[in-house]
Short mmCIF file of C-alpha atoms in Angstrom, two decimals:
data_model
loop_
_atom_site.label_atom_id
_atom_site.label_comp_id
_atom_site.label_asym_id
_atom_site.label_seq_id
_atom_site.Cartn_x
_atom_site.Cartn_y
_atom_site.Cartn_z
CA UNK A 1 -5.79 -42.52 -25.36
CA UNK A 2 -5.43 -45.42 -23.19
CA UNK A 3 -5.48 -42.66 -20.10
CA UNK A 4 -8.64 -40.87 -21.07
CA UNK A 5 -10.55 -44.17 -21.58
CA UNK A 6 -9.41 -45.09 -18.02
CA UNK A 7 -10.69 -41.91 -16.43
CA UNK A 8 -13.59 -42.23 -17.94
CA UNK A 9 -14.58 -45.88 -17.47
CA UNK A 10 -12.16 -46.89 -14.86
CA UNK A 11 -14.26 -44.96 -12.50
CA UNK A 12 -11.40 -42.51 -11.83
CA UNK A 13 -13.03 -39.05 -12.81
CA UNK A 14 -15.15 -38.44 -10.21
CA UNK A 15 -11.80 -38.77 -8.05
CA UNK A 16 -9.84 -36.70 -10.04
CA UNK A 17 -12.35 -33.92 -10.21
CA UNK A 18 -12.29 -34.24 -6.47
CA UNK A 19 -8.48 -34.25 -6.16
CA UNK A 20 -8.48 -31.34 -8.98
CA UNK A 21 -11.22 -29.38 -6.31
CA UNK A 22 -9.25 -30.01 -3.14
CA UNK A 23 -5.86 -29.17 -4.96
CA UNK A 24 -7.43 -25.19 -6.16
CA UNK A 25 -8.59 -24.72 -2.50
CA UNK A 26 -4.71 -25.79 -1.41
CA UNK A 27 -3.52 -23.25 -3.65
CA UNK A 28 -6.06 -20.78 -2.77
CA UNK A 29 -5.22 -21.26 1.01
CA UNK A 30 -1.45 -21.01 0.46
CA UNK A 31 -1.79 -17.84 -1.34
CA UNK A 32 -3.17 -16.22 1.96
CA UNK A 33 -0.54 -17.71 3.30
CA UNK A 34 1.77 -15.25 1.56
CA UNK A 35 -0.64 -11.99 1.02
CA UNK A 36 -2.71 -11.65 4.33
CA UNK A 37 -1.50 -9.04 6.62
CA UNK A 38 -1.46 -10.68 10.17
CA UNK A 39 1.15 -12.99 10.65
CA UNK A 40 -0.88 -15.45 12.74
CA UNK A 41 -3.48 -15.62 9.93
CA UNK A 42 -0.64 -15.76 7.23
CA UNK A 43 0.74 -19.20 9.33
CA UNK A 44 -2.73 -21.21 10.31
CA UNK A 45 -3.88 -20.66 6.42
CA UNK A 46 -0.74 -22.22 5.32
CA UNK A 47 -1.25 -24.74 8.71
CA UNK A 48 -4.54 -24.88 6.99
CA UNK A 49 -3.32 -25.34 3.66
CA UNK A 50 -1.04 -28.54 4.18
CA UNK A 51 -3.33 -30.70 5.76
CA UNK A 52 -5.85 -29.91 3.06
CA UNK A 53 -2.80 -30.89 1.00
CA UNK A 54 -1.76 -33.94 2.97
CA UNK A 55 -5.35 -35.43 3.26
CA UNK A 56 -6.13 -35.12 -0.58
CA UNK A 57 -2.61 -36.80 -1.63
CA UNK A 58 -3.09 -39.78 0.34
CA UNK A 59 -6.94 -40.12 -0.73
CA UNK A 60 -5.73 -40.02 -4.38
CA UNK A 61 -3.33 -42.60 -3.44
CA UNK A 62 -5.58 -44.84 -1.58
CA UNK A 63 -8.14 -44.92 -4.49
CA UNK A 64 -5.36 -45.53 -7.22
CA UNK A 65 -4.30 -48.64 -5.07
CA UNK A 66 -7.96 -49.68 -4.97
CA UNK A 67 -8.34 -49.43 -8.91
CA UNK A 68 -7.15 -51.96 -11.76
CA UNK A 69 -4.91 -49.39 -13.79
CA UNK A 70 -4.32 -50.84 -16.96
CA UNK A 71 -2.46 -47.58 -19.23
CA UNK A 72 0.95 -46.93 -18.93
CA UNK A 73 1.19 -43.49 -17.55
CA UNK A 74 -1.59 -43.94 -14.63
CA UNK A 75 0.13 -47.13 -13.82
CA UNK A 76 3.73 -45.16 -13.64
CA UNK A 77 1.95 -42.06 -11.67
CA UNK A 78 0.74 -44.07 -9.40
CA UNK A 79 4.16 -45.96 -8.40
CA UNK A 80 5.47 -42.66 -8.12
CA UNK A 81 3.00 -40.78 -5.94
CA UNK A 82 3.72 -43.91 -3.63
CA UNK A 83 7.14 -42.97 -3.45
CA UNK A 84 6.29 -40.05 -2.55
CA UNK A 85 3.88 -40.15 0.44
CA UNK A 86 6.35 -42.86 1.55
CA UNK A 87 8.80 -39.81 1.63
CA UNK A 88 10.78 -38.76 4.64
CA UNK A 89 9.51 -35.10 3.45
CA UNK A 90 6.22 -35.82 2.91
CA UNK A 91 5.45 -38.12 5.70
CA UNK A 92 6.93 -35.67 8.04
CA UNK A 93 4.99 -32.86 6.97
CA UNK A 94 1.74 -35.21 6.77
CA UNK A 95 2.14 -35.84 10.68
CA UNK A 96 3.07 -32.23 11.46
CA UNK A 97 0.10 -30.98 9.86
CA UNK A 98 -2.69 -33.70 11.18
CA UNK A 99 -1.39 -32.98 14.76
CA UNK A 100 -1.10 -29.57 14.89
CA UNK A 101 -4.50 -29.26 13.13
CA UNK A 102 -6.19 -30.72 15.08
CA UNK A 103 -4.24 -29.53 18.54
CA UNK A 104 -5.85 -26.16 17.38
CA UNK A 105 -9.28 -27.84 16.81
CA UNK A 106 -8.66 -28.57 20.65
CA UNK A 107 -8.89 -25.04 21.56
CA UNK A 108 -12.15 -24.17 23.42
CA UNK A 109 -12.50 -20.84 25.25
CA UNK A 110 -15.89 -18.93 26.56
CA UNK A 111 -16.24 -15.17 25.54
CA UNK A 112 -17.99 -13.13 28.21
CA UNK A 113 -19.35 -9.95 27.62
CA UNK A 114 -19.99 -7.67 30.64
CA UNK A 115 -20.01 -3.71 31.48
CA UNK A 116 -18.82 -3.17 27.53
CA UNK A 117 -16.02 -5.59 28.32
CA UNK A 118 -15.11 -8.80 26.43
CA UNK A 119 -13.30 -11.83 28.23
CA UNK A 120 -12.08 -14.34 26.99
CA UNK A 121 -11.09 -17.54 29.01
CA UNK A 122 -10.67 -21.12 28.66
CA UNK A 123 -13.93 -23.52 28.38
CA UNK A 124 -15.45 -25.10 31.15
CA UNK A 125 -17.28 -28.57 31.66
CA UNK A 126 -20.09 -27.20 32.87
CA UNK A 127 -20.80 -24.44 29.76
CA UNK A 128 -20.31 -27.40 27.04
CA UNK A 129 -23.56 -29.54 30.02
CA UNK A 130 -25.67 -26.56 29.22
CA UNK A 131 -25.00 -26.37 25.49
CA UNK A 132 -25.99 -30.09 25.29
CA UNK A 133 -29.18 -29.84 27.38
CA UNK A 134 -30.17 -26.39 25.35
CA UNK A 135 -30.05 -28.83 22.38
CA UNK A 136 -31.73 -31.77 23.69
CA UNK A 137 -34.82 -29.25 24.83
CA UNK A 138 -34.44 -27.12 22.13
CA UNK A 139 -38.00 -26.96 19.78
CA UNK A 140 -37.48 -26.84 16.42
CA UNK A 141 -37.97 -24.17 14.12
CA UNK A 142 -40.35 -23.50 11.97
CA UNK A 143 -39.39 -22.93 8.48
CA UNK A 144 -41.14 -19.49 7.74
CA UNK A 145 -38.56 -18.47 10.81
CA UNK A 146 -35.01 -19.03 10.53
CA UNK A 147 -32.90 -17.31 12.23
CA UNK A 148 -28.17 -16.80 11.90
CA UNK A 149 -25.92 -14.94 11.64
CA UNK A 150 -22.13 -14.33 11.65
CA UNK A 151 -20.60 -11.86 13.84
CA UNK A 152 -17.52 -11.37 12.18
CA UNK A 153 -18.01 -11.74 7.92
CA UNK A 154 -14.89 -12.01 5.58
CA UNK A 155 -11.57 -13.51 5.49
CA UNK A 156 -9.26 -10.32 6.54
CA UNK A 157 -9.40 -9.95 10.54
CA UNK A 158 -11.29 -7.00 12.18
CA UNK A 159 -9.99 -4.97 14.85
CA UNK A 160 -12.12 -6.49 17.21
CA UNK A 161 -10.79 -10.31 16.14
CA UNK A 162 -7.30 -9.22 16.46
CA UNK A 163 -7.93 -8.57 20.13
CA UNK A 164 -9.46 -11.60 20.19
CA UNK A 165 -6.80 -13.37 18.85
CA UNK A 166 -4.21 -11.87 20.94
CA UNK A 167 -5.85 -12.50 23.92
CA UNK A 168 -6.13 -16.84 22.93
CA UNK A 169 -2.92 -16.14 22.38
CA UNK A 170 -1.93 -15.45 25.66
CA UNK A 171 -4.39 -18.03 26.80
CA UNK A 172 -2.88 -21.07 24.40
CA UNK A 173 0.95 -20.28 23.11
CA UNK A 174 2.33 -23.55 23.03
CA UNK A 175 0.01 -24.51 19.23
CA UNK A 176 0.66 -20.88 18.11
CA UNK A 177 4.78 -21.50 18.89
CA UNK A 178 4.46 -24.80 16.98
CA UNK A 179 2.44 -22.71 14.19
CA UNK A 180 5.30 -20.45 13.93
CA UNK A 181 7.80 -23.19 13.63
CA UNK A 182 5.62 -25.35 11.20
CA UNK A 183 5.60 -22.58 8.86
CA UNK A 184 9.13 -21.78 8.80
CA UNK A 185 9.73 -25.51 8.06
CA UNK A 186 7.05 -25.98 5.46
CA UNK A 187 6.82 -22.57 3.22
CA UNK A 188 6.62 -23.74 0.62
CA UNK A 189 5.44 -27.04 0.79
CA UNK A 190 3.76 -28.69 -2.47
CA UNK A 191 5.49 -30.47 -4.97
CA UNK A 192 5.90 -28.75 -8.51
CA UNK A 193 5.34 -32.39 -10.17
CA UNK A 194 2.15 -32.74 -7.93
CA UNK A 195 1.12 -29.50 -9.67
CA UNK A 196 2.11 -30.58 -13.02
CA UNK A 197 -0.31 -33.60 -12.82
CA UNK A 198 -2.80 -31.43 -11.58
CA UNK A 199 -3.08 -28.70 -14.01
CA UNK A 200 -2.61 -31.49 -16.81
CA UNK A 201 -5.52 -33.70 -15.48
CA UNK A 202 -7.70 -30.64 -16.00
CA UNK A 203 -7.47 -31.27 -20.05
CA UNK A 204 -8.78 -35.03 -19.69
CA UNK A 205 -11.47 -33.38 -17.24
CA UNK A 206 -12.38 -30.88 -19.19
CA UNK A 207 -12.61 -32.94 -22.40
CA UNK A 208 -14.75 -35.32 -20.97
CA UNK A 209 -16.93 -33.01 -19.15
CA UNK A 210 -17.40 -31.86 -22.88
CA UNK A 211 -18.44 -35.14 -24.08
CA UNK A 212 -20.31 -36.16 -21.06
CA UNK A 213 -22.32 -33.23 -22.26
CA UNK A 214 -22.88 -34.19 -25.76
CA UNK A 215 -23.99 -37.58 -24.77
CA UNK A 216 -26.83 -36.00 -22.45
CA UNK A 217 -28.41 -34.55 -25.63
CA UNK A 218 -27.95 -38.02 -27.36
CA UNK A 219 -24.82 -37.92 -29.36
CA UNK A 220 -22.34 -40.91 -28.57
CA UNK A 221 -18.64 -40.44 -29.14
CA UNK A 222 -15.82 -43.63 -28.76
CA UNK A 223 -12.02 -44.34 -28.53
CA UNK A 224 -11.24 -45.35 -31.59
CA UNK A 225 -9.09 -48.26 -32.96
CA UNK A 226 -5.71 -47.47 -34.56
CA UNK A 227 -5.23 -49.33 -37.33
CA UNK A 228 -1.84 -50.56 -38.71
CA UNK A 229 -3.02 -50.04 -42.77
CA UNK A 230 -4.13 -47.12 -44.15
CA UNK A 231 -7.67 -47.53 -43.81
CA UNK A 232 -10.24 -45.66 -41.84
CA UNK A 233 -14.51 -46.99 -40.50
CA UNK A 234 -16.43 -44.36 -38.84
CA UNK A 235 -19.66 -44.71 -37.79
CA UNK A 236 -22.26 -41.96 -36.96
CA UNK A 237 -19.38 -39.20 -37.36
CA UNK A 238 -20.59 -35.56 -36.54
CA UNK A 239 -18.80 -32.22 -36.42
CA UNK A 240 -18.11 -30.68 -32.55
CA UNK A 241 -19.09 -27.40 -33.37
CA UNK A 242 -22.38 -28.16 -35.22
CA UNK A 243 -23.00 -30.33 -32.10
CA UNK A 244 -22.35 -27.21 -29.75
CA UNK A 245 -24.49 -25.13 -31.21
CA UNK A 246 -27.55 -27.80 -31.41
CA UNK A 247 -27.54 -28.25 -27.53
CA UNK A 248 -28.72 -24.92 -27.23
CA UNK A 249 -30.95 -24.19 -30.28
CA UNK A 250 -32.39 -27.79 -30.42
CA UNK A 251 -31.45 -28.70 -33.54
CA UNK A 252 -31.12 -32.27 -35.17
CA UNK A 253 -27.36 -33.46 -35.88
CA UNK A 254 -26.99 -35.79 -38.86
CA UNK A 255 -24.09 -38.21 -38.28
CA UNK A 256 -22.28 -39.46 -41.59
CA UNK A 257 -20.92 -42.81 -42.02
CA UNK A 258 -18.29 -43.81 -44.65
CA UNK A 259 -15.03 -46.29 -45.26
CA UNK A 260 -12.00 -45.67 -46.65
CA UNK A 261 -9.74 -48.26 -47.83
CA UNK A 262 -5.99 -48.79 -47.56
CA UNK A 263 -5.98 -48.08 -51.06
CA UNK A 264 -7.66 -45.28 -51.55
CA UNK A 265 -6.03 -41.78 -50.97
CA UNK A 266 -8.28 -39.36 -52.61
CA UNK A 267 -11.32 -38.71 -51.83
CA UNK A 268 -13.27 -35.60 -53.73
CA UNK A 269 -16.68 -34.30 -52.44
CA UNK A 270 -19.31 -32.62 -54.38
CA UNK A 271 -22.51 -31.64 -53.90
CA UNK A 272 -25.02 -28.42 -53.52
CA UNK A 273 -24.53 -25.09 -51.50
CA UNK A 274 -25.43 -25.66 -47.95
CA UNK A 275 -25.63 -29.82 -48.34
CA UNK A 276 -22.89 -30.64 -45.47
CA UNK A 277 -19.56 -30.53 -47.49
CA UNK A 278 -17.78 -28.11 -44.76
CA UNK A 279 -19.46 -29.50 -42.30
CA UNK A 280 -18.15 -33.29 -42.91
CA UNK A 281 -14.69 -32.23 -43.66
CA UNK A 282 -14.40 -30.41 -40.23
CA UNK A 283 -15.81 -33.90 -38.67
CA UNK A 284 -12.97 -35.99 -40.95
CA UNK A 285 -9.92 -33.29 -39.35
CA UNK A 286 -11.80 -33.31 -35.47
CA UNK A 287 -11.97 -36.95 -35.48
CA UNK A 288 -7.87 -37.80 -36.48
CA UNK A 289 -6.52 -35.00 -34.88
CA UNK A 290 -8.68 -35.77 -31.47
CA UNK A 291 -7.33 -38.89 -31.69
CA UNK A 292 -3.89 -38.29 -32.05
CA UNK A 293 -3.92 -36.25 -28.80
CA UNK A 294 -5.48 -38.78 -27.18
CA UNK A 295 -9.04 -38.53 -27.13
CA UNK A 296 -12.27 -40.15 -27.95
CA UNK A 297 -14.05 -39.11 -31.40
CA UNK A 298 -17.61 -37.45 -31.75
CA UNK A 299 -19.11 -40.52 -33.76
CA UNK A 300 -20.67 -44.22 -32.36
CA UNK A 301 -17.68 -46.27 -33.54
CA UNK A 302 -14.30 -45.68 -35.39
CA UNK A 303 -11.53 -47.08 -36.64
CA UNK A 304 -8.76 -44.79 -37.47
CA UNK A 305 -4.65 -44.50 -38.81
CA UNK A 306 -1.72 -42.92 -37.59
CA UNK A 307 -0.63 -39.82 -39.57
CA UNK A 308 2.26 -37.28 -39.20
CA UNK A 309 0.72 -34.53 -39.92
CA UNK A 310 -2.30 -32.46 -41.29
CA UNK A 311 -2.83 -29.97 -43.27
CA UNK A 312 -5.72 -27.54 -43.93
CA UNK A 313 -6.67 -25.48 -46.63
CA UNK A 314 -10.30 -23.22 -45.96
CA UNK A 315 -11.51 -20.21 -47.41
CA UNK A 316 -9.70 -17.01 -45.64
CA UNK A 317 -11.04 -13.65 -45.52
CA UNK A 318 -9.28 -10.92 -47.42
CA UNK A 319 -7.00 -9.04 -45.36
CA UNK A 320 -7.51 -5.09 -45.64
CA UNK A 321 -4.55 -3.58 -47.35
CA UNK A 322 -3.57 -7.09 -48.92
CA UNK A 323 -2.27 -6.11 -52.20
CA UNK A 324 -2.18 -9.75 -53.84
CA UNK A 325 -5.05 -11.09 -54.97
CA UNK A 326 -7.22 -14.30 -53.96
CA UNK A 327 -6.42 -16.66 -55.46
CA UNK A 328 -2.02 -15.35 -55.05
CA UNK A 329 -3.33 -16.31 -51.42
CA UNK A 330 -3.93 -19.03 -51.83
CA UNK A 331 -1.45 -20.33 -53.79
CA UNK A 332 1.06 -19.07 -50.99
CA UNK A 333 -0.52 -21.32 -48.67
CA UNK A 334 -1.01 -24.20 -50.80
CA UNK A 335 2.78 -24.26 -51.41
CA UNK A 336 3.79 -25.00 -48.03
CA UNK A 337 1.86 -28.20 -47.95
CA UNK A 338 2.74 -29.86 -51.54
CA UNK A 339 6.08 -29.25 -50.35
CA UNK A 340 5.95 -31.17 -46.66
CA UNK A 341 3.38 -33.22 -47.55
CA UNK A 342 4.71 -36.98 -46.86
CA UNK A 343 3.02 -40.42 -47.56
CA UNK A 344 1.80 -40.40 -44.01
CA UNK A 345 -0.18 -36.76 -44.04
CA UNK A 346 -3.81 -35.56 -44.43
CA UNK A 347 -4.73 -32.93 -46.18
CA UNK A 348 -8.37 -31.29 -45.95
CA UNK A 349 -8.68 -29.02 -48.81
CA UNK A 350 -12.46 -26.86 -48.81
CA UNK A 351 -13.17 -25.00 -52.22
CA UNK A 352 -9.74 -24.52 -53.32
CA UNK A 353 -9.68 -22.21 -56.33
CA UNK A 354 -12.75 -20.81 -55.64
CA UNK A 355 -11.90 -17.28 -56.98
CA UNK A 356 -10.67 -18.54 -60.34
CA UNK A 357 -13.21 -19.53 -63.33
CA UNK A 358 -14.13 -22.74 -63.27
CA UNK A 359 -11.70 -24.21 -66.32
CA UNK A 360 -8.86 -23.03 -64.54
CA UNK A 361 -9.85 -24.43 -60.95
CA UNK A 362 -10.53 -27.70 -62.39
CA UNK A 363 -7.03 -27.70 -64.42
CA UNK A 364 -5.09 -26.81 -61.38
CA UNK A 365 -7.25 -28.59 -58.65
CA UNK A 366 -6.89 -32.04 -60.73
CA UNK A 367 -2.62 -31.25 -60.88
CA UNK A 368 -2.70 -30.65 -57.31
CA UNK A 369 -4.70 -33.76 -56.39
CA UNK A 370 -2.29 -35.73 -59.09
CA UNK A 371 0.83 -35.06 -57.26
CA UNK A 372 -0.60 -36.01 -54.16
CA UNK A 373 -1.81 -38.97 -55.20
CA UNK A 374 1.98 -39.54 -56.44
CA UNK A 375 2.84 -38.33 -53.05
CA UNK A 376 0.55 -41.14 -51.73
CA UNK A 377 -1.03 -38.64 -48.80
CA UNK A 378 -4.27 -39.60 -47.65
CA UNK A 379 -6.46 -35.85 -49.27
CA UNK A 380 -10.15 -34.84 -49.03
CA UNK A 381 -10.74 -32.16 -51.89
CA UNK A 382 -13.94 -30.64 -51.32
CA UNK A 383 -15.31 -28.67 -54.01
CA UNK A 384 -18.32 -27.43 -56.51
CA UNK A 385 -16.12 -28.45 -59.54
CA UNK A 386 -17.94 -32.56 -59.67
CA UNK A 387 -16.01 -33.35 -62.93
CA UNK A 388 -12.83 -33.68 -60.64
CA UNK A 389 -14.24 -36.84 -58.76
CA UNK A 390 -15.01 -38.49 -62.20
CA UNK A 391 -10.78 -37.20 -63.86
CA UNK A 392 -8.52 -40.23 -62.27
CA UNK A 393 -9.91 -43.90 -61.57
CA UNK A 394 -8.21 -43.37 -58.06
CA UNK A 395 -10.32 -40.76 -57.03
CA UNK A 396 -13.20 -41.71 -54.59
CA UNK A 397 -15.99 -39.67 -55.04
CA UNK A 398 -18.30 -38.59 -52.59
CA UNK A 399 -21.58 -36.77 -52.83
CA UNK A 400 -23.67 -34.40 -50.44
CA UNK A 401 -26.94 -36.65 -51.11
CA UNK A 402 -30.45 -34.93 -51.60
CA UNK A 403 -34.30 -36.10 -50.88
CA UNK A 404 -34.85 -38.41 -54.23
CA UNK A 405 -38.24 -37.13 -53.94
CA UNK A 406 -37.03 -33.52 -53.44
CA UNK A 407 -33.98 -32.80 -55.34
CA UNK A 408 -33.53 -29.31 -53.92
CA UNK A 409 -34.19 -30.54 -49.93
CA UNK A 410 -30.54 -31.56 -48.64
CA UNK A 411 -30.48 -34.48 -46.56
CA UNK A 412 -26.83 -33.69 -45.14
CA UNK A 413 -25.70 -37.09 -45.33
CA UNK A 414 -22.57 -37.66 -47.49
CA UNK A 415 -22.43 -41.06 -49.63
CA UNK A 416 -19.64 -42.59 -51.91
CA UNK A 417 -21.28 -42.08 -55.44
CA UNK A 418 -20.65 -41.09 -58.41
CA UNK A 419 -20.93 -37.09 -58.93
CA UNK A 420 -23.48 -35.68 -61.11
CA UNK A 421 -24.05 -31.64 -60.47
CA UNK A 422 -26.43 -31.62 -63.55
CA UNK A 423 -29.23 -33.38 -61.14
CA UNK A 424 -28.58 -30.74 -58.93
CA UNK A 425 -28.68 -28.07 -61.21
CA UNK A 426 -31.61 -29.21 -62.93
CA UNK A 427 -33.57 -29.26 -59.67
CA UNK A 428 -32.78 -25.92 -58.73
CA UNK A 429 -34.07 -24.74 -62.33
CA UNK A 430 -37.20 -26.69 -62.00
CA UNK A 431 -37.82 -25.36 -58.09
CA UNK A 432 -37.52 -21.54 -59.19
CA UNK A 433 -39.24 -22.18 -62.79
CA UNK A 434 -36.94 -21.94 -65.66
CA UNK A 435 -37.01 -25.11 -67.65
CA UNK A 436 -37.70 -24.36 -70.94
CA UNK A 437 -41.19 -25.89 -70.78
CA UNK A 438 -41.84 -23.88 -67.88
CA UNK A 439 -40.21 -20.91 -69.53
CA UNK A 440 -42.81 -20.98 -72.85
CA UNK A 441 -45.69 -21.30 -70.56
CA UNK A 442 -44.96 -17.69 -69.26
CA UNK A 443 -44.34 -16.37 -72.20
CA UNK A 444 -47.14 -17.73 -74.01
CA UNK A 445 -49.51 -16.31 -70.69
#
């Protein structure tokens, strides 16, 4: 974590993105080095390709000196990419490149066309006076007429620039003889760990990127702090993919605060259809398991434990030609997890039992939750069945809160109370009309 927090604040990912830029068009030039079809062109891209190469190592290097790396692997990365460019290898190839780079940049040469004829021949003094004093006279012009061109489009040579080529050739060996001797010596020439660090600095770009994005449409996220206990403070915590979706339809994102002790283990959450249940248990899993790789946490503030493992059980879709039944399903998975689960795992359970009746989900949900509690893993049971938050005094029950002043209008937000479906229930009876007073008015009509 301590790496992602110092490419994002340390200033560093605007230079990595850079590096991680200049490092595709390396590759990209070093692949025509091995697939174009003129030789020539096959050595100046690769010519091309390590001084690209050279430039972008030492710039990376130069700005790691500059900054105050504080985590562990930036701080051993950057000792050894000093190593490196302090390498007989790489300094010789570094000095190779620059010089014969820019030996060809040297090469000026005048094309004449005459009678249907092109010549080619080296640049003189007096053609580079005229060029100057065409410029210095030169009107501008106006917008609504620009005029350019290119004479010879694409990367592949023509016929026409192969004669070309041939003929500054002949004009200028001595860089193309160097060129031929650079490439034997150099192909290939980048180092596998340089493209390690590159293709792995892509995740922590990529994540923030992500982030960066979120933020824009006013959601914060933070590095959270690992606590030693077994006890867990998030602040404003929202689910990634509910997040995603709102940037593009507009939608409000209801962040959900809660604590958990070191303590308390169980946790069961009840509450109405469509109130946030899913939603916050998806937030609880993003937020550990983000952090555990190393990441920041889509809420304003957290504080977090380490875990070995978690586990998830969700609703699955029935499987065509699945002869076993639901709820044989999901036993099978279930089993896996009571049997690994340790002291130090989470387990995210979402309507388990759901294709049972509801005597028999609550007398096997409350076993399950029983021997985990034995087990002493840290489990959030989410379910319909709110007599299971009220069946141990070690339970913590949480509820998917509604309006007070509109019992069927869900607020999202989830709060540690006591459960009570009935007030649920009761709403939803009054909003579509069948209380019993509301019944003998009809009837009486």
């Amino acid at each position: 974590m301590a790496i992602m927090r110092e490419i994002d604040h340390g200033g560093l990912f605007e230079a990595f993105a850079a590096f991680s830029e200049k490092m595709r068009k390396v590759r990209e030039y070093e692949t025509y080095s091995r697939t174009f079809e003129d030789p020539d062109q096959r050595m100046k891209w690769l010519l091309d390709a390590a001084n690209l190469y050279s430039l972008s190592v030492r710039e990376l290097q130069r700005i790691l000196t500059s900054a105050d790396l504080q985590s562990q692997g930036l701080a051993r990365f950057y000792n050894w990419l000093t190593d490196f460019i302090h390498a007989p290898y790489f300094a010789a190839l570094s000095k190779e490149a620059t010089e014969l780079h820019r030996e060809f940049s040297r090469i000026r040469f005048d094309i004449t066309f005459e009678d249907g004829t092109m010549t080619i021949s080296p640049a003189d003094g007096e053609q580079d006076y005229c060029q100057a004093l065409s410029a210095a006279f030169r009107q501008e012009q106006t917008a609504a007429n620009p005029f350019s061109f290119r004479l010879f489009p694409g990367l592949h040579l023509s016929d026409m620039e192969r004669s070309m080529l041939k003929a500054i050739k002949k004009r200028f060996p001595l860089p193309f003889r160097k060129l031929d001797a650079f490439y034997a010596e150099h192909s290939p020439f980048i180092e596998p760990s340089l493209l390690v660090f590159e293709r792995e600095v892509q995740f922590y770009l990529a994540c923030l990127r992500y982030f960066h994005s979120l933020q824009r449409n006013g959601l914060s996220y933070a590095y959270p702090e690992i606590s030693g206990k077994r006890e867990l403070r998030i602040q404003g915590g929202y689910d990634l993919s509910l997040a995603t979706s709102a940037r593009h339809s507009g939608a409000t994102v209801v962040g959900n605060s809660f604590d958990l002790e070191d303590h308390e283990r169980i946790l069961v959450l009840t509450g109405p259809n469509q109130g946030g249940k899913t939603t916050f248990a998806r937030s609880f899993g993003q937020m550990l398991h983000l952090s555990a790789i190393g990441c920041p946490v889509p809420c304003r503030q957290a504080v977090l434990f380490e875990f070995d493992r978690i586990f998830t059980h969700f609703p699955s879709r029935e499987q065509p030609g699945h002869r076993s039944g639901k709820l044989q399903d999901e036993l099978d998975r279930l089993k896996p997890i009571l049997n690994h689960a340790t002291d130090r795992s989470v387990i995210l359970f979402n309507e388990l039992f759901c294709t049972t009746s509801t005597h028999d989900a609550y007398a096997m949900g409350s076993q399950v939750l029983l021997d985990l509690l034995e087990v002493g893993a840290t489990c959030l049971y989410v379910t319909h069945i709110f007599e299971l938050a009220a069946s141990h005094d070690k339970f913590v029950s949480l509820v998917a809160a509604t309006d007070p002043e509109d019992l069927s209008r869900r607020t999202f937000r989830i709060r540690r109370q006591q459960a009570d479906g009935l007030v649920h229930a009761s709403s939803l009876v009054r909003k579509y009309g069948l209380t019993r007073h509301q019944l003998k008015e009809r009837i009486q009509r």
